[in-house]
Tab-separated table of C-alpha atoms and ligand atoms in Angstrom:
chain	number	residue	atom	x	y	z
A	1144	MET	CA	-66.429	-10.341	55.128
A	1145	ASN	CA	-62.902	-10.582	53.488
A	1146	ILE	CA	-62.099	-13.254	51.001
A	1147	ALA	CA	-58.891	-14.564	49.399
A	1148	VAL	CA	-59.052	-15.774	45.820
A	1149	VAL	CA	-56.247	-18.267	45.152
A	1150	GLY	CA	-55.251	-20.384	42.179
A	1151	ALA	CA	-55.705	-24.069	42.931
A	1152	GLN	CA	-53.574	-25.519	40.118
A	1153	TRP	CA	-50.647	-24.263	37.993
A	1154	GLY	CA	-52.026	-20.781	37.328
A	1155	ASP	CA	-54.324	-19.630	34.536
A	1156	GLU	CA	-57.348	-20.970	36.344
A	1157	GLY	CA	-59.504	-17.964	35.504
A	1158	LYS	CA	-58.992	-16.017	38.711
A	1159	GLY	CA	-59.395	-12.703	36.821
A	1160	LYS	CA	-62.890	-13.580	35.810
A	1161	ILE	CA	-63.936	-14.616	39.307
A	1162	VAL	CA	-62.305	-11.570	40.921
A	1163	ASP	CA	-64.079	-9.352	38.436
A	1164	LEU	CA	-67.382	-11.080	39.166
A	1165	LEU	CA	-67.003	-10.658	42.953
A	1166	ALA	CA	-65.184	-7.298	43.013
A	1167	ARG	CA	-68.137	-4.979	43.276
A	1168	ARG	CA	-69.141	-6.542	46.595
A	1169	PHE	CA	-65.836	-5.411	48.037
A	1170	SER	CA	-64.363	-1.943	48.721
A	1171	ILE	CA	-60.808	-3.025	48.021
A	1172	VAL	CA	-59.083	-5.623	45.830
A	1173	ALA	CA	-55.532	-6.275	46.960
A	1174	ARG	CA	-52.984	-8.171	45.005
A	1175	TYR	CA	-50.337	-9.845	47.217
A	1176	GLN	CA	-47.616	-11.532	45.155
A	1177	GLY	CA	-46.034	-12.155	41.751
A	1178	GLY	CA	-45.601	-9.491	39.138
A	1179	HIS	CA	-46.382	-8.978	35.448
A	1180	ASN	CA	-45.749	-12.698	34.897
A	1181	ALA	CA	-49.474	-12.944	35.616
A	1182	GLY	CA	-52.055	-12.321	32.939
A	1183	HIS	CA	-55.581	-12.041	34.259
A	1184	THR	CA	-58.042	-11.924	31.395
A	1185	VAL	CA	-61.495	-10.320	31.912
A	1186	HIS	CA	-64.243	-10.029	29.287
A	1187	VAL	CA	-66.687	-7.277	29.915
A	1188	GLY	CA	-69.281	-5.877	27.537
A	1189	GLY	CA	-67.684	-7.632	24.555
A	1190	ARG	CA	-64.232	-6.125	25.405
A	1191	ARG	CA	-61.224	-8.188	26.511
A	1192	PHE	CA	-58.880	-6.765	29.169
A	1193	VAL	CA	-55.611	-8.391	30.223
A	1194	LEU	CA	-54.366	-7.283	33.568
A	1195	ARG	CA	-50.922	-8.161	34.636
A	1196	LEU	CA	-50.102	-6.167	37.755
A	1197	ILE	CA	-53.227	-4.149	38.446
A	1198	PRO	CA	-55.897	-6.103	40.365
A	1199	SER	CA	-58.818	-7.269	38.281
A	1200	GLY	CA	-61.194	-5.135	40.470
A	1201	ILE	CA	-60.042	-2.045	38.563
A	1202	LEU	CA	-62.814	-2.528	36.002
A	1203	HIS	CA	-65.380	-1.573	38.700
A	1204	GLN	CA	-65.599	2.125	39.430
A	1205	GLY	CA	-65.699	2.594	43.191
A	1206	VAL	CA	-63.321	-0.278	43.922
A	1207	THR	CA	-59.881	0.679	45.204
A	1208	CYS	CA	-57.029	-1.514	43.985
A	1209	VAL	CA	-53.920	-2.174	45.969
A	1210	ILE	CA	-50.567	-3.673	44.998
A	1211	GLY	CA	-48.929	-5.126	48.142
A	1212	ASN	CA	-45.356	-5.361	49.324
A	1213	GLY	CA	-45.249	-9.006	48.200
A	1214	VAL	CA	-45.531	-7.981	44.531
A	1215	VAL	CA	-42.499	-7.204	42.410
A	1216	VAL	CA	-43.278	-4.175	40.246
A	1217	ASP	CA	-41.898	-3.449	36.769
A	1218	LEU	CA	-42.638	0.283	36.579
A	1219	ALA	CA	-42.662	0.412	32.793
A	1220	ALA	CA	-45.145	-2.541	32.660
A	1221	LEU	CA	-47.301	-0.904	35.312
A	1222	PHE	CA	-47.573	2.348	33.424
A	1223	ASP	CA	-48.216	0.515	30.091
A	1224	GLU	CA	-51.193	-1.065	31.834
A	1225	VAL	CA	-52.352	2.173	33.359
A	1226	ASP	CA	-52.135	3.910	29.942
A	1227	GLY	CA	-53.922	0.998	28.255
A	1228	LEU	CA	-56.769	1.198	30.754
A	1229	ALA	CA	-56.915	5.000	30.321
A	1230	GLY	CA	-57.206	4.431	26.543
A	1231	ALA	CA	-60.251	2.277	27.249
A	1232	GLY	CA	-61.774	5.032	29.382
A	1233	ILE	CA	-60.799	3.507	32.784
A	1234	GLY	CA	-58.994	5.854	35.024
A	1235	VAL	CA	-57.029	4.682	37.984
A	1236	ASP	CA	-56.220	7.915	39.749
A	1237	GLY	CA	-57.346	7.845	43.363
A	1238	ARG	CA	-58.166	4.082	43.000
A	1239	LEU	CA	-54.730	2.557	42.733
A	1240	LEU	CA	-52.224	2.290	45.562
A	1241	ILE	CA	-48.805	0.683	45.522
A	1242	SER	CA	-46.984	-0.453	48.625
A	1243	ASP	CA	-43.881	1.558	49.589
A	1244	ARG	CA	-42.310	-1.820	50.515
A	1245	ALA	CA	-42.884	-3.480	47.206
A	1246	HIS	CA	-39.713	-4.439	45.363
A	1247	VAL	CA	-38.901	-2.991	41.917
A	1248	ILE	CA	-38.018	-5.043	38.840
A	1249	LEU	CA	-35.231	-3.137	37.134
A	1250	PRO	CA	-34.350	-3.432	33.409
A	1251	TYR	CA	-31.512	-5.880	34.088
A	1252	HIS	CA	-33.698	-8.408	35.912
A	1253	PRO	CA	-35.317	-9.754	32.690
A	1254	ASP	CA	-31.837	-10.109	31.157
A	1255	LEU	CA	-30.601	-12.013	34.209
A	1256	ASP	CA	-33.754	-14.228	33.970
A	1257	ARG	CA	-33.009	-15.090	30.308
A	1258	LEU	CA	-29.308	-15.623	30.897
A	1259	ARG	CA	-30.012	-17.988	33.870
A	1260	GLU	CA	-32.534	-19.927	31.798
A	1261	ALA	CA	-30.102	-20.306	28.966
A	1262	SER	CA	-27.434	-21.579	31.334
A	1263	LEU	CA	-29.759	-24.271	32.676
A	1264	GLY	CA	-30.008	-26.082	29.337
A	1265	PRO	CA	-32.397	-29.017	29.675
A	1266	ARG	CA	-33.107	-28.086	33.346
A	1267	MET	CA	-34.602	-24.753	32.338
A	1268	ILE	CA	-37.727	-23.651	34.230
A	1269	GLY	CA	-39.538	-22.099	31.286
A	1270	THR	CA	-40.020	-18.806	33.074
A	1271	THR	CA	-41.973	-15.886	31.578
A	1272	SER	CA	-38.626	-13.999	31.188
A	1273	ARG	CA	-40.052	-10.987	33.029
A	1274	GLY	CA	-37.272	-10.825	35.614
A	1275	ILE	CA	-39.498	-12.139	38.404
A	1276	GLY	CA	-37.018	-14.676	39.822
A	1277	PRO	CA	-33.994	-12.313	39.785
A	1278	ALA	CA	-35.986	-9.510	41.468
A	1279	TYR	CA	-37.169	-11.876	44.253
A	1280	GLU	CA	-33.521	-13.174	44.506
A	1281	ASP	CA	-32.402	-9.625	45.165
A	1282	LYS	CA	-35.132	-9.229	47.724
A	1283	ALA	CA	-34.196	-12.409	49.582
A	1284	GLY	CA	-30.480	-11.487	49.214
A	1285	ARG	CA	-31.169	-8.144	50.896
A	1286	ARG	CA	-29.978	-6.107	47.981
A	1287	GLY	CA	-33.331	-5.313	46.356
A	1288	LEU	CA	-34.702	-1.863	45.579
A	1289	ARG	CA	-38.044	-1.004	47.134
A	1290	VAL	CA	-40.630	1.551	45.923
A	1291	CYS	CA	-39.763	3.780	48.915
A	1292	ASP	CA	-36.118	3.790	47.809
A	1293	LEU	CA	-36.856	5.321	44.454
A	1294	ALA	CA	-36.839	8.830	45.856
A	1295	ASP	CA	-33.279	8.468	47.146
A	1296	ALA	CA	-31.096	9.308	44.113
A	1297	ALA	CA	-27.814	8.156	45.705
A	1298	ALA	CA	-29.218	4.768	46.801
A	1299	LEU	CA	-30.869	4.331	43.395
A	1300	GLU	CA	-27.609	5.040	41.611
A	1301	GLU	CA	-25.786	2.519	43.747
A	1302	HIS	CA	-28.396	-0.198	43.134
A	1303	ILE	CA	-28.446	0.365	39.421
A	1304	ARG	CA	-24.643	0.409	39.109
A	1305	ASP	CA	-24.366	-2.819	41.149
A	1306	GLY	CA	-27.166	-4.599	39.256
A	1307	LEU	CA	-25.888	-3.552	35.887
A	1308	ALA	CA	-22.360	-4.664	36.717
A	1309	ARG	CA	-23.716	-8.119	37.451
A	1310	ARG	CA	-25.742	-8.076	34.236
A	1311	ASN	CA	-22.993	-6.708	32.034
A	1312	GLU	CA	-20.526	-9.332	33.332
A	1313	LEU	CA	-22.799	-12.118	32.116
A	1314	ALA	CA	-24.398	-10.656	28.984
A	1315	ARG	CA	-22.674	-10.863	25.637
A	1316	ASP	CA	-25.086	-8.630	23.767
A	1317	GLY	CA	-23.633	-5.256	24.630
A	1318	ARG	CA	-23.536	-3.288	27.843
A	1319	LEU	CA	-26.430	-1.294	29.209
A	1320	ALA	CA	-25.412	2.191	30.408
A	1321	TRP	CA	-26.303	2.897	33.975
A	1322	THR	CA	-27.266	6.529	33.293
A	1323	ASP	CA	-30.037	5.494	30.871
A	1324	VAL	CA	-31.467	2.991	33.375
A	1325	PHE	CA	-31.080	5.585	36.178
A	1326	ASP	CA	-32.854	8.414	34.290
A	1327	ARG	CA	-35.693	6.211	33.139
A	1328	THR	CA	-36.242	4.715	36.619
A	1329	ARG	CA	-36.192	8.200	38.233
A	1330	GLN	CA	-38.829	9.439	35.757
A	1331	LEU	CA	-41.076	6.438	36.400
A	1332	GLY	CA	-40.531	6.779	40.160
A	1333	GLU	CA	-41.680	10.414	39.976
A	1334	ARG	CA	-44.833	9.359	38.136
A	1335	LEU	CA	-45.510	6.710	40.777
A	1336	LYS	CA	-45.316	9.066	43.689
A	1337	PRO	CA	-49.059	9.915	44.138
A	1338	TRP	CA	-49.926	6.255	44.401
A	1339	ILE	CA	-47.342	5.114	46.953
A	1340	ALA	CA	-48.820	4.112	50.283
A	1341	ASP	CA	-48.257	2.087	53.439
A	1342	VAL	CA	-50.628	-0.637	52.259
A	1343	SER	CA	-50.763	-2.555	55.527
A	1344	ALA	CA	-51.911	0.600	57.299
A	1345	VAL	CA	-54.438	1.431	54.576
A	1346	LEU	CA	-55.934	-2.096	54.684
A	1347	CYS	CA	-56.051	-2.276	58.485
A	1348	ALA	CA	-57.771	1.177	58.674
A	1349	ALA	CA	-60.263	0.084	55.981
A	1350	MET	CA	-61.070	-3.069	57.942
A	1351	ALA	CA	-61.511	-1.035	61.138
A	1352	ASP	CA	-64.076	1.080	59.207
A	1353	GLY	CA	-65.988	-2.096	58.301
A	1354	ARG	CA	-64.893	-2.105	54.642
A	1355	SER	CA	-64.419	-5.450	52.980
A	1356	ILE	CA	-61.375	-6.659	51.042
A	1357	LEU	CA	-60.797	-9.237	48.367
A	1358	PHE	CA	-57.234	-10.577	48.466
A	1359	GLU	CA	-56.170	-11.551	44.920
A	1360	GLY	CA	-53.557	-14.213	44.339
A	1361	ALA	CA	-51.637	-14.612	41.097
A	1362	GLN	CA	-50.244	-17.846	39.526
A	1363	GLY	CA	-51.372	-20.907	41.464
A	1364	THR	CA	-50.722	-23.277	44.325
A	1365	MET	CA	-48.494	-25.664	42.289
A	1366	LEU	CA	-46.293	-22.734	41.300
A	1367	ASP	CA	-45.869	-21.682	44.942
A	1368	LEU	CA	-42.191	-21.503	45.940
A	1369	ASP	CA	-42.806	-23.707	49.013
A	1370	HIS	CA	-45.750	-25.899	48.202
A	1371	GLY	CA	-45.452	-26.242	44.374
A	1372	THR	CA	-43.433	-28.510	42.194
A	1373	TYR	CA	-40.047	-26.990	43.193
A	1374	PRO	CA	-37.835	-25.907	41.421
A	1375	TYR	CA	-40.457	-25.639	38.580
A	1376	VAL	CA	-42.239	-22.876	40.403
A	1377	THR	CA	-42.377	-19.101	40.500
A	1378	SER	CA	-40.422	-17.228	43.138
A	1379	SER	CA	-43.291	-16.153	45.421
A	1380	ASN	CA	-45.924	-17.617	47.698
A	1381	ALA	CA	-49.081	-17.880	45.593
A	1382	THR	CA	-50.824	-19.817	48.322
A	1383	VAL	CA	-52.972	-18.006	50.826
A	1384	GLY	CA	-50.131	-17.458	53.309
A	1385	GLY	CA	-48.717	-15.025	50.758
A	1386	ALA	CA	-51.690	-12.725	51.425
A	1387	CYS	CA	-50.523	-12.124	55.053
A	1388	THR	CA	-46.878	-11.567	54.258
A	1389	GLY	CA	-47.501	-9.804	50.978
A	1390	LEU	CA	-49.892	-7.195	52.362
A	1391	GLY	CA	-49.138	-6.913	56.007
A	1392	ILE	CA	-52.361	-8.282	57.393
A	1393	GLY	CA	-53.009	-10.819	60.114
A	1394	PRO	CA	-54.374	-14.305	59.290
A	1395	ARG	CA	-57.694	-13.585	60.983
A	1396	SER	CA	-58.380	-10.898	58.453
A	1397	ILE	CA	-59.070	-13.591	55.890
A	1398	HIS	CA	-62.520	-14.977	56.453
A	1399	VAL	CA	-63.038	-17.108	53.395
A	1400	VAL	CA	-60.473	-18.812	51.123
A	1401	LEU	CA	-61.812	-19.541	47.696
A	1402	GLY	CA	-59.765	-21.778	45.416
A	1403	ILE	CA	-60.127	-21.338	41.661
A	1404	ALA	CA	-59.803	-24.525	39.626
A	1405	LYS	CA	-60.260	-25.280	35.903
A	1406	ALA	CA	-62.570	-28.166	35.155
A	1407	TYR	CA	-59.444	-29.791	33.744
A	1408	THR	CA	-55.720	-28.933	34.245
A	1409	THR	CA	-53.115	-26.837	32.414
A	1410	ARG	CA	-49.543	-25.842	33.005
A	1411	VAL	CA	-47.146	-23.477	31.118
A	1412	GLY	CA	-43.428	-24.001	31.287
A	1413	GLU	CA	-41.465	-27.067	32.368
A	1414	GLY	CA	-41.930	-29.440	35.262
A	1415	PRO	CA	-43.945	-32.471	36.211
A	1416	PHE	CA	-47.621	-32.760	35.413
A	1417	PRO	CA	-48.998	-36.194	36.254
A	1418	SER	CA	-52.356	-35.946	34.429
A	1419	GLU	CA	-50.905	-34.394	31.313
A	1420	LEU	CA	-52.234	-35.529	27.914
A	1421	HIS	CA	-49.971	-35.772	24.919
A	1422	GLY	CA	-51.778	-35.219	21.552
A	1423	GLY	CA	-55.434	-36.288	21.041
A	1424	ASP	CA	-57.544	-35.044	23.907
A	1425	GLY	CA	-54.731	-32.690	25.076
A	1426	ASP	CA	-54.717	-30.929	21.732
A	1427	ALA	CA	-58.513	-30.796	21.774
A	1428	LEU	CA	-58.525	-29.168	25.224
A	1429	ARG	CA	-55.898	-26.651	24.098
A	1430	ALA	CA	-57.796	-25.726	20.992
A	1431	LYS	CA	-61.220	-25.512	22.600
A	1432	GLY	CA	-60.001	-23.793	25.770
A	1433	GLY	CA	-57.763	-21.322	23.869
A	1434	GLU	CA	-54.935	-22.567	26.039
A	1435	PHE	CA	-52.173	-20.289	25.051
A	1436	GLY	CA	-50.357	-18.055	27.590
A	1437	THR	CA	-51.826	-14.574	27.995
A	1438	VAL	CA	-48.412	-13.079	28.734
A	1439	THR	CA	-46.028	-15.143	26.547
A	1440	GLY	CA	-48.404	-16.769	23.969
A	1441	ARG	CA	-46.849	-20.159	24.728
A	1442	PRO	CA	-49.106	-23.176	24.213
A	1443	ARG	CA	-50.269	-24.543	27.568
A	1444	ARG	CA	-49.852	-28.202	28.410
A	1445	CYS	CA	-53.315	-29.748	29.066
A	1446	GLY	CA	-54.539	-32.713	31.111
A	1447	TRP	CA	-57.490	-33.993	33.048
A	1448	PHE	CA	-58.578	-32.686	36.479
A	1449	ASP	CA	-56.201	-34.084	39.051
A	1450	ALA	CA	-57.834	-34.786	42.438
A	1451	VAL	CA	-54.500	-35.691	44.157
A	1452	GLN	CA	-53.091	-32.309	43.227
A	1453	MET	CA	-56.367	-30.622	44.195
A	1454	ARG	CA	-56.476	-32.206	47.671
A	1455	HIS	CA	-52.930	-30.953	48.230
A	1456	ALA	CA	-54.074	-27.446	47.220
A	1457	VAL	CA	-57.136	-27.719	49.491
A	1458	ARG	CA	-54.872	-28.633	52.418
A	1459	VAL	CA	-52.090	-26.080	51.989
A	1460	ASN	CA	-54.560	-23.250	51.525
A	1461	GLY	CA	-57.381	-24.368	53.781
A	1462	PHE	CA	-59.853	-23.732	50.948
A	1463	ASP	CA	-63.422	-23.172	52.119
A	1464	ALA	CA	-64.769	-23.816	48.610
A	1465	LEU	CA	-63.827	-23.975	44.946
A	1466	ALA	CA	-65.009	-22.060	41.938
A	1467	VAL	CA	-64.687	-24.285	38.862
A	1468	THR	CA	-63.959	-22.506	35.594
A	1469	LYS	CA	-64.168	-23.444	31.880
A	1470	LEU	CA	-66.692	-26.201	32.347
A	1471	ASP	CA	-67.929	-25.483	28.800
A	1472	VAL	CA	-64.519	-26.516	27.328
A	1473	LEU	CA	-65.492	-30.060	28.233
A	1474	ASP	CA	-68.709	-29.908	26.123
A	1475	GLY	CA	-68.555	-32.505	23.369
A	1476	PHE	CA	-66.233	-34.990	25.026
A	1477	GLU	CA	-67.872	-38.387	25.140
A	1478	ARG	CA	-66.162	-39.280	28.395
A	1479	VAL	CA	-64.370	-36.947	30.796
A	1480	PRO	CA	-61.685	-38.780	32.796
A	1481	VAL	CA	-60.635	-37.497	36.229
A	1482	CYS	CA	-57.347	-38.404	37.871
A	1483	VAL	CA	-58.391	-39.881	41.258
A	1484	GLY	CA	-55.038	-41.225	42.429
A	1485	TYR	CA	-51.463	-42.019	41.289
A	1486	ARG	CA	-49.609	-45.314	41.093
A	1487	LEU	CA	-45.884	-45.463	41.737
A	1488	ASP	CA	-43.933	-48.734	41.292
A	1489	GLY	CA	-47.192	-50.667	41.608
A	1490	GLU	CA	-48.223	-48.911	44.856
A	1491	ALA	CA	-51.076	-46.470	45.320
A	1492	VAL	CA	-49.977	-42.918	46.144
A	1493	SER	CA	-52.559	-40.680	47.740
A	1494	ALA	CA	-50.500	-37.581	48.750
A	1495	PHE	CA	-48.829	-35.339	46.181
A	1496	PRO	CA	-45.090	-36.260	46.360
A	1497	ALA	CA	-42.546	-33.575	47.153
A	1498	ASP	CA	-39.724	-35.474	45.474
A	1499	LEU	CA	-39.749	-34.738	41.732
A	1500	GLY	CA	-38.095	-38.034	40.880
A	1501	ARG	CA	-41.027	-39.903	42.515
A	1502	LEU	CA	-43.560	-37.488	41.108
A	1503	ARG	CA	-42.265	-37.984	37.556
A	1504	ARG	CA	-42.718	-41.775	37.879
A	1505	CYS	CA	-46.315	-41.476	39.098
A	1506	THR	CA	-48.918	-42.601	36.651
A	1507	PRO	CA	-52.491	-41.312	36.948
A	1508	VAL	CA	-55.372	-43.542	37.981
A	1509	LEU	CA	-58.293	-42.338	35.818
A	1510	GLU	CA	-61.983	-42.574	36.550
A	1511	SER	CA	-64.125	-41.977	33.562
A	1512	CYS	CA	-67.133	-39.673	33.939
A	1513	PRO	CA	-69.798	-39.602	31.241
A	1514	GLY	CA	-69.782	-36.542	29.043
A	1515	TRP	CA	-72.951	-34.490	28.371
A	1516	ASN	CA	-74.952	-34.320	25.172
A	1517	ARG	CA	-76.066	-30.646	25.515
A	1518	PRO	CA	-73.622	-27.722	25.690
A	1519	THR	CA	-73.055	-25.941	28.973
A	1520	SER	CA	-71.625	-22.960	27.145
A	1521	GLY	CA	-73.264	-19.750	28.295
A	1522	VAL	CA	-75.615	-21.531	30.758
A	1523	GLN	CA	-76.381	-19.201	33.670
A	1524	ARG	CA	-78.529	-21.378	36.022
A	1525	TYR	CA	-77.208	-24.470	37.695
A	1526	ASP	CA	-80.543	-26.277	37.055
A	1527	ASP	CA	-80.124	-25.683	33.354
A	1528	LEU	CA	-76.877	-27.652	33.185
A	1529	PRO	CA	-77.131	-31.155	31.671
A	1530	ALA	CA	-77.428	-33.791	34.420
A	1531	ASN	CA	-73.993	-35.293	33.604
A	1532	ALA	CA	-72.333	-31.861	33.868
A	1533	GLN	CA	-73.934	-31.472	37.310
A	1534	ALA	CA	-72.723	-34.969	38.237
A	1535	TYR	CA	-69.215	-34.053	37.025
A	1536	LEU	CA	-69.121	-30.967	39.294
A	1537	GLN	CA	-70.474	-33.065	42.158
A	1538	ARG	CA	-67.699	-35.595	41.584
A	1539	LEU	CA	-65.046	-32.855	41.632
A	1540	GLU	CA	-66.565	-31.562	44.893
A	1541	ASP	CA	-66.512	-35.048	46.504
A	1542	LEU	CA	-62.958	-35.689	45.367
A	1543	ALA	CA	-61.688	-32.262	46.500
A	1544	GLY	CA	-63.528	-32.525	49.856
A	1545	VAL	CA	-64.804	-28.935	49.746
A	1546	PRO	CA	-67.952	-27.488	48.149
A	1547	VAL	CA	-68.026	-26.095	44.592
A	1548	VAL	CA	-69.786	-22.733	44.985
A	1549	PHE	CA	-69.669	-21.522	41.341
A	1550	ALA	CA	-68.914	-22.914	37.934
A	1551	SER	CA	-68.168	-20.793	34.955
A	1552	THR	CA	-69.541	-21.659	31.558
A	1553	GLY	CA	-67.960	-19.043	29.270
A	1554	ALA	CA	-65.717	-16.010	29.095
A	1555	ALA	CA	-68.344	-13.330	29.744
A	1556	ARG	CA	-68.947	-11.981	33.259
A	1557	GLU	CA	-72.537	-13.363	33.234
A	1558	ASP	CA	-71.555	-16.960	32.146
A	1559	ILE	CA	-71.628	-18.376	35.623
A	1560	VAL	CA	-73.838	-20.833	37.584
A	1561	VAL	CA	-74.171	-20.955	41.320
A	1562	LYS	CA	-73.988	-24.511	42.631
A	1563	ASN	CA	-74.140	-23.648	46.289
A	1564	ALA	CA	-76.605	-20.815	46.800
A	1565	PRO	CA	-76.463	-20.704	50.646
A	1566	LEU	CA	-72.652	-20.276	50.593
A	1567	ALA	CA	-72.801	-17.750	47.758
A	1568	ALA	CA	-75.458	-15.740	49.665
A	1569	ALA	CA	-73.530	-15.848	52.935
A	1570	TRP	CA	-70.272	-14.767	51.385
A	1571	PHE	CA	-71.285	-12.519	48.483
A	1572	GLY	CA	-74.863	-11.460	49.094
A	1573	SER	CA	-78.233	-12.719	47.867
A	1574	GLU	CA	-77.844	-11.004	44.452
A	1575	LEU	CA	-75.181	-13.537	43.381
A	1576	ALA	CA	-76.936	-16.523	44.869
B	1011	IMP	P1	-41.630	-16.927	36.399
B	1011	IMP	O1	-42.747	-16.615	37.329
B	1011	IMP	O2	-41.589	-16.034	35.242
B	1011	IMP	O3	-40.291	-17.018	37.132
B	1011	IMP	O4	-41.869	-18.406	35.836
B	1011	IMP	C1	-41.748	-19.549	36.660
B	1011	IMP	C2	-42.795	-20.622	36.280
B	1011	IMP	O5	-44.102	-20.135	36.592
B	1011	IMP	C3	-42.846	-20.899	34.761
B	1011	IMP	O6	-43.238	-22.262	34.599
B	1011	IMP	C4	-43.959	-19.987	34.227
B	1011	IMP	O7	-44.520	-20.521	33.075
B	1011	IMP	C5	-44.953	-20.102	35.421
B	1011	IMP	N1	-45.783	-18.920	35.537
B	1011	IMP	C6	-45.474	-17.702	36.012
B	1011	IMP	N2	-46.540	-16.908	35.978
B	1011	IMP	C7	-47.580	-17.619	35.556
B	1011	IMP	C8	-48.959	-17.355	35.348
B	1011	IMP	O8	-49.446	-16.240	35.607
B	1011	IMP	N3	-49.705	-18.371	34.831
B	1011	IMP	C9	-49.208	-19.596	34.589
B	1011	IMP	N4	-47.906	-19.914	34.770
B	1011	IMP	C10	-47.077	-18.948	35.265
């Protein structure tokens, strides 16, 4: 049984925790898109790990982690992460593979990212400044550098000279010398060699051997280049389709699609967000939920759960079920509103609009759910949740139109309740159910 884990909102849903929880039931965890703009936080044994490029399965010995061709790889960031894990006693040798077809983020890509943002003024996207967009632009423009090209010194030199010429033309803060960038990239490329693989072939052989794979998405559905709030999106397909193109697997290899959704909604960066709260409850959610970007430290915008947005995510991904995270952050609220629809110019809107002008004018229709008088924080059995917290999860399930299989009640691996034991048993084994 292979499963895809996909963010159902604007990223930061807690995918890292769910992937870590499920990973030891799988032989391989494979990341299919994005880059080190992601920040997957996992708390294990009182320690906090932030994984940006390396799949969250790496914390389980015996799990092989794979970075697919759909990912853009910043080599320095990758090795920082590898060295950080080694410092914590977690070795990756023999357990980490990088696709030969993955594109490389070069040192001028973050500069181009920042320069572009600065040129946009009030229309800026609010990117993570990691060079993600420019690297994917080079890929789509057929001038990108792939991992397999690192060994070819002449091709590498040409790429770096071209890229730096573009960067140096735009930047006013001094020129970067191509030789420095070239030497550094060559060194990192040498270090990468033992891990380079034809990932599609590796995954297909593993499946033929009966080994199971967890496909790990980064960011979230509403940041997807095609299905998100374009242009306020990232430059890759975070939705489940990205797993096929970003790893070289067929659609029938994905048996279950699990959406990860926060019990409320957050977003970092610019762009429309219909259920956003300004001040008051929004500030309370941010403070209680620790809603600050793992990668950039930026405060996240916070709002109530949005069922219109969620139904869009369920449809474009074909979610089989949801895992709801951070339920405990809602402890202490007297009422927990949920956005059940939008109104636009006096009319009800039931489908998430593509047109940002229309989307910006939508106002949320809120339904108020009663809060709960006992904390859910750290609860590990569904039956031990307060009745109103159970009713809240049930309401999310009814609104989303797919079952909620798990809900997480804290940062630790064990802070999780199973709402749908038959599904959990069928997909992940009886131990989790
Ligand atoms: P980029 O991916 O750095 O180009 O940023 C594009 C948009 O996606 C910005 O709004 C970022 O804040 C957002 N973004 C990118 N990665 C993440 C993530 O992992 N979590 C949440 N938002 C993200």
